[in-house]
Short mmCIF file of C-alpha atoms and ligand atoms in Angstrom, two decimals:
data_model
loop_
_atom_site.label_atom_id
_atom_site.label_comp_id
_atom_site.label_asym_id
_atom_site.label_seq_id
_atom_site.Cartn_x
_atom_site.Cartn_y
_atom_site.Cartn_z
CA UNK A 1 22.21 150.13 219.37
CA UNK A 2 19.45 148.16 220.16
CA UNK A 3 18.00 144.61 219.34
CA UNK A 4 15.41 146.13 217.19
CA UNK A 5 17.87 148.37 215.44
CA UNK A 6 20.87 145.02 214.82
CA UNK A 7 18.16 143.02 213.61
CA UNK A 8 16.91 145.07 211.03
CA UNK A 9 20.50 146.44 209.85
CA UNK A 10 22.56 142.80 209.93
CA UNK A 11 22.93 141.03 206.28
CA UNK A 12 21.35 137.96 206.90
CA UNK A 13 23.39 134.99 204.60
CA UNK A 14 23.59 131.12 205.67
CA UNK A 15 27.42 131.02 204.47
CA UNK A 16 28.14 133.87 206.65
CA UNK A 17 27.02 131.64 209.64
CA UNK A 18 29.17 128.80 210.87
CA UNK A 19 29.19 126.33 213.99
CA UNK A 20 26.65 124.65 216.24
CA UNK A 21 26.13 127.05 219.47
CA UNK A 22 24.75 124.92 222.86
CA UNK A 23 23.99 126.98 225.28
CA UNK A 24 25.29 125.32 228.88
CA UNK A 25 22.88 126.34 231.13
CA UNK A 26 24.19 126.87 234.98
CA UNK A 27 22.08 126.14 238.44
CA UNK A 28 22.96 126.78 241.45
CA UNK A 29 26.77 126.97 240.25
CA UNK A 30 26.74 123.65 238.70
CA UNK A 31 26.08 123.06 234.57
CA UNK A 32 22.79 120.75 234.69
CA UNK A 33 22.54 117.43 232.90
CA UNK A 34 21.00 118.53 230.12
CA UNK A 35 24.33 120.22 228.64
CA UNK A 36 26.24 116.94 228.03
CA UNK A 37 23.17 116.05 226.03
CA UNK A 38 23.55 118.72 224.17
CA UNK A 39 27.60 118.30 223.58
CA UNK A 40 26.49 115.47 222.75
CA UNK A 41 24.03 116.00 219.79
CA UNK A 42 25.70 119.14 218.78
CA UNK A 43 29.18 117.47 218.31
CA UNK A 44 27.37 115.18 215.90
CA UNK A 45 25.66 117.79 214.47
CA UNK A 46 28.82 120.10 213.72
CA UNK A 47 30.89 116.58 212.34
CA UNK A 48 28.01 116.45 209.71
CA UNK A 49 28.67 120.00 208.73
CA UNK A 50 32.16 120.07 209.28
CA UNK A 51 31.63 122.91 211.03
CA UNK A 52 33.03 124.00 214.98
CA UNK A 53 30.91 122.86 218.22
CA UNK A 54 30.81 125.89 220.86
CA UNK A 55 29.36 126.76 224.10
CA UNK A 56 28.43 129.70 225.81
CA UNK A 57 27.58 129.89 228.98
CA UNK A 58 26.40 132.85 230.84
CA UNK A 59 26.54 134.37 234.79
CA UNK A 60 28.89 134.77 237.79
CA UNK A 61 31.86 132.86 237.83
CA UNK A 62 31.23 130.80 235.21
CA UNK A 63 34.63 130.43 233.08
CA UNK A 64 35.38 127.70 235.85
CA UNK A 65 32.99 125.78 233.62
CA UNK A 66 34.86 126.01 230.28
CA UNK A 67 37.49 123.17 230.59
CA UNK A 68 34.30 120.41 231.65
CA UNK A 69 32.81 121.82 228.26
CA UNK A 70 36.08 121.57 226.79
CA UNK A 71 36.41 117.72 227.74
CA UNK A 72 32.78 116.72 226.65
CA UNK A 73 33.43 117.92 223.13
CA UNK A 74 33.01 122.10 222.78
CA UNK A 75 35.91 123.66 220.55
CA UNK A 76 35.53 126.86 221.88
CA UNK A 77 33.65 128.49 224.92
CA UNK A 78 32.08 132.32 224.81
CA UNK A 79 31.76 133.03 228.88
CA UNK A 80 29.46 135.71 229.22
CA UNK A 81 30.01 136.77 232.97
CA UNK A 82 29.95 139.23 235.67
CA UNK A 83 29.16 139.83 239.25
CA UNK A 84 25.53 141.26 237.92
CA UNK A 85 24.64 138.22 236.30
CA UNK A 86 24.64 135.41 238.93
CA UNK A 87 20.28 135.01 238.73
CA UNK A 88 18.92 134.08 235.96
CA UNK A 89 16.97 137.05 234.76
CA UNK A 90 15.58 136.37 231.11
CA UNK A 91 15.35 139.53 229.35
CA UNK A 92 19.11 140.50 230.85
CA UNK A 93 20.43 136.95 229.96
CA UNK A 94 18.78 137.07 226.14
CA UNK A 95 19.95 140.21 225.34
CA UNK A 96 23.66 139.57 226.26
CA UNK A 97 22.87 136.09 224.41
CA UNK A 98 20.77 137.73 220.91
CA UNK A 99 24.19 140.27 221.06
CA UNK A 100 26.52 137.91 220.97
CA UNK A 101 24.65 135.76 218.28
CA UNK A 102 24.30 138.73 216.25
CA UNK A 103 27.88 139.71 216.31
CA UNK A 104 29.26 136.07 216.03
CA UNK A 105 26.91 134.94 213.74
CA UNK A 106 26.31 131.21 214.46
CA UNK A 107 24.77 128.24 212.36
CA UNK A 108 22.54 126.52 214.60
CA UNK A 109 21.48 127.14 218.63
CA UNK A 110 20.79 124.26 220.79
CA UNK A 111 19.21 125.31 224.51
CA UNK A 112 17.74 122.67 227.02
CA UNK A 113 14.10 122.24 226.94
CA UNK A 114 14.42 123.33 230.71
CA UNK A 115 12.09 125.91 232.18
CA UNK A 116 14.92 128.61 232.03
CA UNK A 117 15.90 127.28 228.27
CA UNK A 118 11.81 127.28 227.03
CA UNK A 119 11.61 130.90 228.20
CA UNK A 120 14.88 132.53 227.34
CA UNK A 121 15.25 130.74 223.77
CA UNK A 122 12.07 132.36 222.46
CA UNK A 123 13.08 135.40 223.58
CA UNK A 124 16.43 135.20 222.06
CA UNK A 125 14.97 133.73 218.65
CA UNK A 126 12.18 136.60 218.61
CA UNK A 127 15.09 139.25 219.18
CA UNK A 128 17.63 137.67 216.51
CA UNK A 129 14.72 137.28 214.27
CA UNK A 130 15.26 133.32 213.83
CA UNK A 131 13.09 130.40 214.03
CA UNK A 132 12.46 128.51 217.11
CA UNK A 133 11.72 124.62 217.44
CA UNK A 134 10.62 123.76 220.86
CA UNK A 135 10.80 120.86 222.92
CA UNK A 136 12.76 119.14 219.87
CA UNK A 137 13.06 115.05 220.64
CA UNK A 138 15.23 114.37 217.35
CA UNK A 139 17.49 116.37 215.57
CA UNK A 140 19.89 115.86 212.13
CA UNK A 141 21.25 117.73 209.09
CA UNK A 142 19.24 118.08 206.33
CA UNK A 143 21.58 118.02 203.33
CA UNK A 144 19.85 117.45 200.60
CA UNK A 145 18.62 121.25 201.92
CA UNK A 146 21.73 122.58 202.14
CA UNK A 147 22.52 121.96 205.81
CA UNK A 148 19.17 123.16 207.41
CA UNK A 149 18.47 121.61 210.63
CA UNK A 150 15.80 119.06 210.67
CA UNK A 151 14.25 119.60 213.83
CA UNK A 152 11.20 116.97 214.75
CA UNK A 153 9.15 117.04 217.76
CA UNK A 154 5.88 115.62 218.92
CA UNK A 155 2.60 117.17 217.89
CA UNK A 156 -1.21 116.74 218.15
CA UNK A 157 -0.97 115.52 221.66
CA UNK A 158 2.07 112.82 220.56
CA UNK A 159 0.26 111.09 217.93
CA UNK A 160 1.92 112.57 215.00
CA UNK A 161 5.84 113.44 214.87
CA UNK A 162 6.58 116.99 213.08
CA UNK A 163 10.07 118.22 211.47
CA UNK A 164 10.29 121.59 210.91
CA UNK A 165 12.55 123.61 209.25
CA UNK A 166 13.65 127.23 209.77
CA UNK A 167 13.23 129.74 206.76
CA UNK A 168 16.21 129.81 204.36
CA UNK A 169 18.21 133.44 205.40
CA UNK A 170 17.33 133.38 209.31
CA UNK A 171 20.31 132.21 211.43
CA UNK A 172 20.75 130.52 214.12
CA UNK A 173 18.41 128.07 213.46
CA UNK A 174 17.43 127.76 216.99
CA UNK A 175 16.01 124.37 219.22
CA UNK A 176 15.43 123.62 222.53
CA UNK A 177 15.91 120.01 223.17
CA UNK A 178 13.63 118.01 225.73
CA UNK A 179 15.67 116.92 228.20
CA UNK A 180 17.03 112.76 228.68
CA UNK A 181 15.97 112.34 224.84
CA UNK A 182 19.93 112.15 224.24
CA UNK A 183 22.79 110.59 226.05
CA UNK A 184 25.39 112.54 227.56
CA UNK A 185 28.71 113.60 226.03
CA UNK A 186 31.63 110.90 227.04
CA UNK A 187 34.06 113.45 228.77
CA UNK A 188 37.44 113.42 227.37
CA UNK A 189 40.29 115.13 230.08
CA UNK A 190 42.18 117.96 229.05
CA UNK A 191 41.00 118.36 225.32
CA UNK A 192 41.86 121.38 224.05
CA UNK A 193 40.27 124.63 222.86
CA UNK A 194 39.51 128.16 223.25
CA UNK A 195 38.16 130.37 225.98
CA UNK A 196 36.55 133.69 225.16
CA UNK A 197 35.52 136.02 227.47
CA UNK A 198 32.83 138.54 226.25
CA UNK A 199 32.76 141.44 227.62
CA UNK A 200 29.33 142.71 229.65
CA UNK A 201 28.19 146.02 228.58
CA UNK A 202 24.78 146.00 230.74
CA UNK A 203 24.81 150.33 230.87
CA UNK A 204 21.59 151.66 229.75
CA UNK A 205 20.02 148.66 229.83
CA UNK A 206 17.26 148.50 231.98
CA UNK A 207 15.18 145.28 232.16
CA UNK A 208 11.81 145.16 233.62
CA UNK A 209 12.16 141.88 235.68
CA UNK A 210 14.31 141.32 238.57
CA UNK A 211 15.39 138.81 240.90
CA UNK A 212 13.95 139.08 244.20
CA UNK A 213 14.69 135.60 245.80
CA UNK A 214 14.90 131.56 245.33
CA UNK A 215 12.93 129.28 247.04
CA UNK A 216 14.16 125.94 246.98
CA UNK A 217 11.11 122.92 247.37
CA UNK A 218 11.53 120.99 250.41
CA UNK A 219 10.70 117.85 250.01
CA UNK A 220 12.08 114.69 251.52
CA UNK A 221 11.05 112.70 248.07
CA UNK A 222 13.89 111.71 245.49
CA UNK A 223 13.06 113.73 242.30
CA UNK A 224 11.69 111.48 239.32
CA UNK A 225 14.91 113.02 237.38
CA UNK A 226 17.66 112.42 238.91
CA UNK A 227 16.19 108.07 240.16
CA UNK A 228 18.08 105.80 239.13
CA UNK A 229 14.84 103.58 240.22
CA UNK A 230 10.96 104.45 239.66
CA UNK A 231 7.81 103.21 240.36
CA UNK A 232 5.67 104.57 238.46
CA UNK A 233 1.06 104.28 239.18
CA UNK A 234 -1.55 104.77 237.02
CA UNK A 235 -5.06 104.88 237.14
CA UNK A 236 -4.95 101.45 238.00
CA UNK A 237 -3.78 102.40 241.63
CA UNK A 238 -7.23 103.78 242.42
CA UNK A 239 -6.84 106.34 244.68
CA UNK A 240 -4.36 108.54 246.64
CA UNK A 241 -3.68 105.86 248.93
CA UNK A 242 -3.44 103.33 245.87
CA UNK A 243 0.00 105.27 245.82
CA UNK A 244 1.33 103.52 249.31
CA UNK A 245 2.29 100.67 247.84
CA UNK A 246 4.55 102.02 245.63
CA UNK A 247 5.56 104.42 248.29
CA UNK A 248 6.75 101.54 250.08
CA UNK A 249 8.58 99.51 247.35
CA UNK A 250 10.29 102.93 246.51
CA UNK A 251 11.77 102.92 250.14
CA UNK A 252 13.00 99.51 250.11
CA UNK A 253 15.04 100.05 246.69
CA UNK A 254 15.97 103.92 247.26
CA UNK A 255 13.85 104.79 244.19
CA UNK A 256 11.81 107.51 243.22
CA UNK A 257 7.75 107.98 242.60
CA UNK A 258 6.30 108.66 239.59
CA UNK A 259 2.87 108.93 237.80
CA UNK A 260 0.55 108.50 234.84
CA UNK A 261 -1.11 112.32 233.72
CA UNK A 262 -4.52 110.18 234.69
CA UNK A 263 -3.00 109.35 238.18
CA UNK A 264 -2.11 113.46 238.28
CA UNK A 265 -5.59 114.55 236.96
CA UNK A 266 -7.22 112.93 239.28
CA UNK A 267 -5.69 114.51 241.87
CA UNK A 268 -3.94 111.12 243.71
CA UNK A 269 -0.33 112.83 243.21
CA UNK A 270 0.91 116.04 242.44
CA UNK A 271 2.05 117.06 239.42
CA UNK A 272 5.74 117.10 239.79
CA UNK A 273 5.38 112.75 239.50
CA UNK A 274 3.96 113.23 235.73
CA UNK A 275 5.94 111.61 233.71
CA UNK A 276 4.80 111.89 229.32
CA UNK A 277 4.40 114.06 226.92
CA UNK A 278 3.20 116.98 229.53
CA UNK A 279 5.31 116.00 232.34
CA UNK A 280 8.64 114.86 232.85
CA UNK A 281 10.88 112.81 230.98
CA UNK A 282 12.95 110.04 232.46
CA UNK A 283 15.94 107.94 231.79
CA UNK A 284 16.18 105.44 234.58
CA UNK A 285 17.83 102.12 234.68
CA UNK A 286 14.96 100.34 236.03
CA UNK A 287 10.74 101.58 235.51
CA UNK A 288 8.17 99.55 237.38
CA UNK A 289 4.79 100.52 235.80
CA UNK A 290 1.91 99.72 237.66
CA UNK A 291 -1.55 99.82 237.00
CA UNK A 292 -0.51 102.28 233.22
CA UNK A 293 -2.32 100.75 230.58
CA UNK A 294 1.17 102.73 228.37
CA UNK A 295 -0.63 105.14 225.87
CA UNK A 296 1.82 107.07 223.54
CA UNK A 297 1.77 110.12 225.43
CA UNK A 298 2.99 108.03 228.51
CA UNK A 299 5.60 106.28 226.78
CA UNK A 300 7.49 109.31 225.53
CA UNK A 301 8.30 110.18 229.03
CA UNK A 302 9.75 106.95 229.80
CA UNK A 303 10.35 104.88 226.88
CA UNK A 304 14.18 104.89 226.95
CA UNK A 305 14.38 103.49 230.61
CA UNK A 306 17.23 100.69 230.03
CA UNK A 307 14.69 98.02 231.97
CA UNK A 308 11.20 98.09 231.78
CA UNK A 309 8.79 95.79 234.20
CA UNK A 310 4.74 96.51 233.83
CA UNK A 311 2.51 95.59 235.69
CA UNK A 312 -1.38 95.42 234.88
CA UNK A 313 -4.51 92.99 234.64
CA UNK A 314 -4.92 93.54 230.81
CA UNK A 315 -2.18 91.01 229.31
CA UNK A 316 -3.51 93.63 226.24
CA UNK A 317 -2.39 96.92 227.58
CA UNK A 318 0.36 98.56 225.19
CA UNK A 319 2.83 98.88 227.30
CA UNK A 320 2.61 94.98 228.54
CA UNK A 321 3.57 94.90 224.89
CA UNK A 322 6.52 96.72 225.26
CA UNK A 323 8.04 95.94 228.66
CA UNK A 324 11.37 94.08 229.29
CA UNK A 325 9.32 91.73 231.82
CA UNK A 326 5.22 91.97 231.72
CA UNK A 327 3.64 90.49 234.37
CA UNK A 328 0.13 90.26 234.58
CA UNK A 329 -2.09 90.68 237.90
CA UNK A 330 -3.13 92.58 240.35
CA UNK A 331 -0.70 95.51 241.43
CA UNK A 332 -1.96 95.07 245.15
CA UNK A 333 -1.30 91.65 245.54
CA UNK A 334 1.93 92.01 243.08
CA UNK A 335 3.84 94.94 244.24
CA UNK A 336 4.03 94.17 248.49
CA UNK A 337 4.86 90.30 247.23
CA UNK A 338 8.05 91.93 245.70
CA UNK A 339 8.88 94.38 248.57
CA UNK A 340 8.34 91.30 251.13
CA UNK A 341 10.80 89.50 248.97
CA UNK A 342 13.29 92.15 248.97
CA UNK A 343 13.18 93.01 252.44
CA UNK A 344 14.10 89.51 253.24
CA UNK A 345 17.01 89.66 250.87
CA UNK A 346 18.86 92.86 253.17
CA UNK A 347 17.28 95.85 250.40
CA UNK A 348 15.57 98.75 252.29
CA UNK A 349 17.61 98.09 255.75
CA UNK A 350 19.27 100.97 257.53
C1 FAD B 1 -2.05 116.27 224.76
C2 FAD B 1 -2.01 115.12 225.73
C3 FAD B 1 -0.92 115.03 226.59
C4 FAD B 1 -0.83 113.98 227.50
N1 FAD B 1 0.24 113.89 228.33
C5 FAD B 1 0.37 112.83 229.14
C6 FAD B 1 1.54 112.67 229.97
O1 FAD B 1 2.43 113.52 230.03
N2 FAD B 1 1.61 111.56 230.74
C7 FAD B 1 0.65 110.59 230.75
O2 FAD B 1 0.80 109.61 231.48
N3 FAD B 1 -0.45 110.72 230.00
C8 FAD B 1 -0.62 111.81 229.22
N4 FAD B 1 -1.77 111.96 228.49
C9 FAD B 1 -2.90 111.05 228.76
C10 FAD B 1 -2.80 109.69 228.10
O3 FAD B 1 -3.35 109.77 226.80
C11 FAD B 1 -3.56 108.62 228.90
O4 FAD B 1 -4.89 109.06 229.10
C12 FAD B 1 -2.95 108.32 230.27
O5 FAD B 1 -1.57 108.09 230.15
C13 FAD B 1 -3.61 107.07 230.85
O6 FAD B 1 -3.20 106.89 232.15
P1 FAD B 1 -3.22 105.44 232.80
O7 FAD B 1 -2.41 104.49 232.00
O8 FAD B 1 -2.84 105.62 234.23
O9 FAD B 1 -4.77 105.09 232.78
P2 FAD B 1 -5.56 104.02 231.94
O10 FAD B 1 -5.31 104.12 230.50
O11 FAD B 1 -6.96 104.09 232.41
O12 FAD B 1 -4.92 102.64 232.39
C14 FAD B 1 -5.08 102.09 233.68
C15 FAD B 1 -4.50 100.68 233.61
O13 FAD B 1 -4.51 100.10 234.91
C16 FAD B 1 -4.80 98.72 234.78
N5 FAD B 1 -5.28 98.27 236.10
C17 FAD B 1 -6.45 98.61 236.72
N6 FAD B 1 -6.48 98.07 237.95
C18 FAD B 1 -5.32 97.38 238.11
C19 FAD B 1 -4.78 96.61 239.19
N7 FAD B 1 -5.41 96.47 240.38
N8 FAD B 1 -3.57 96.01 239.02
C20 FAD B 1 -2.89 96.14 237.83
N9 FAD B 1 -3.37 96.88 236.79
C21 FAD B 1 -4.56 97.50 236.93
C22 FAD B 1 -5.81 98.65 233.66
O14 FAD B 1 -5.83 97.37 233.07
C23 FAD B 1 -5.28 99.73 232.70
O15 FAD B 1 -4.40 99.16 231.74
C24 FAD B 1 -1.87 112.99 227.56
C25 FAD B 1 -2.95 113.10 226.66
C26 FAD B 1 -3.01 114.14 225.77
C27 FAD B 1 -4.17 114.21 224.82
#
């Protein structure tokens, strides 16, 4: 039968459809970040409905996942694997997906806001004739609506947040969640619950994409996502060699470079330092803004860093406002002061 056909033949009733879904996305054999988030929110989500928290997680080899999702919260796992399935190939992987959704019936769908998740969910939510909220930055239970999932995300360029709501009758109510907006899952060893292998039916089906090959980036840079440390540059730096300075502070404390859209536009930095609204979000322990006056698009990239330091000229700028520590000057003379100070102390030596 196909998706078309199920959708159009499948009694659609919110009490026939129980328990908050996360799907545990897989790279390079190893479940990314993102999916404790998820465990995380959706275990909060099913205790306010009193409903089951499950996982599924799809390609080759990947039951050896179930017992982490097991310990970070999942009640039951639906492995969807085979020996076909080891790339990600979207219309293959949201087909096995919208099948197993139709036949198990699920209350709400969680997916990363990750390049694979943005793609695949809408596919999935288009086939199983659902609603989709994308790029969702808070989520909770509606109940004076009977359950429905209040999904709010950013709109008209940040300024304005939106909660939507999935028609009454369409199931799963579907999300993908931006990823660091949630903390991780605390891991609990050997919790118990259920394993379920699905079986993979993929004869007749003939999808027209296919893998051909990965190419990692090389780069000798630590990625904005997984620093522990950034320094971050604005238009304030100037120019692309504005950027050295925080090049160099980055060495000496084994952090990672980041960037106002401005700094990006402008061509200074590529894009993969953006850090906002239409770039990257980040969670690290310590941001160093400099030269970012901090509008609202900025700050939802980086606002839950755990210490904030900006630096700037304007003791006015927003996000001297908001820091942990403002200090107020000029980044050139500010930033090398600080690296001079640290290189004395032993940071940055071999
Ligand atoms: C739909 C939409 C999406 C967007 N997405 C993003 C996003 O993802 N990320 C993002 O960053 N922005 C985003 N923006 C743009 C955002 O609105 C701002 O324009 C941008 O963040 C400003 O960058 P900035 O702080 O570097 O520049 P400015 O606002 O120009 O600030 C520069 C700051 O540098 C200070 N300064 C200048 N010289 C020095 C010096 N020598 N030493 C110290 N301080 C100095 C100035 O006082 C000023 O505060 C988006 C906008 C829209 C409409």
């Amino acid at each position: 039968m196909s998706n078309e056909q199920s959708i159009l033949s499948i009694p659609i009733s919110p009490e026939t459809h129980k328990d908050v879904w996360v799907y545990a996305e897989v790279r390079h054999d190893n479940l990314i970040p993102t999916v404790f988030e998820l465990l995380f929110l959706g275990k909060k989500l099913a205790a306010d409905l009193n409903e089951k928290l499950c996982a599924v997680i799809i390609g080759k080899n990947v039951s050896q996942h179930a017992q982490t999702l097991i310990d970070h919260g999942a009640d039951k796992v639906y492995a969807i694997e085979h020996d076909h399935l080891e790339q990600f190939v979207d219309e293959t992987y949201a087909k096995l997906l919208t099948d197993l959704l139709l036949k198990e019936k699920p209350n709400k769908l969680l997916l990363p806001a990750s390049t694979i998740g943005r793609s695949f969910g809408s596919r999935v939510a288009v086939q199983a004739n659902t609603g989709i909220t994308a790029d969702a930055t808070e989520l909770s239970i509606n109940k004076e609506k009977g359950g429905l999932l209040n999904a709010t995300r950013p709109s008209f360029g940040g300024t304005l947040m939106a909660t939507i709501l999935c028609v009454r009758g369409h199931r799963p109510e579907t999300a993908t969640v931006r990823p660091m907006t949630f903390p991780r899952a605390t891991p609990e060893p050997g919790r118990k619950g259920d394993v379920v292998k699905v079986p993979v039916d993929l004869s007749g089906f003939k999808p027209r994409e296919r893998h051909i090959r990965f190419e990692p980036e090389v780069s000798q840079e630590i990625d904005i996502s997984q620093a522990t440390i950034i320094i971050s540059g604005g238009y304030g730096v100037g120019g692309a060699n504005g950027f050295n300075a925080l090049h160099d502070l980055a060495k000496t404390l084994g952090g990672a470079v980041g960037a106002s859209r401005r700094a990006v536009d402008s061509g200074w930095i590529s894009y993969r330092h953006q850090i906002g609204l239409t770039g990257r979000v980040v969670r690290p322990k310590l941001y160093i803004a400099a030269g970012i006056s901090g509008q609202i698009q900025h700050l939802a990239g980086m606002n839950s860093a755990e210490t904030i330091v900006c630096i700037n000229k304007d003791p006015e700028a927003p996000l001297m406002k908001l820091a942990t520590l403002s200090v107020q000057g000029d980044l050139f003379e500010i930033l090398p002061a600080i690296n001079k100070e640290l290189q004395k102390c032993g940071f940055g030596a071999k």
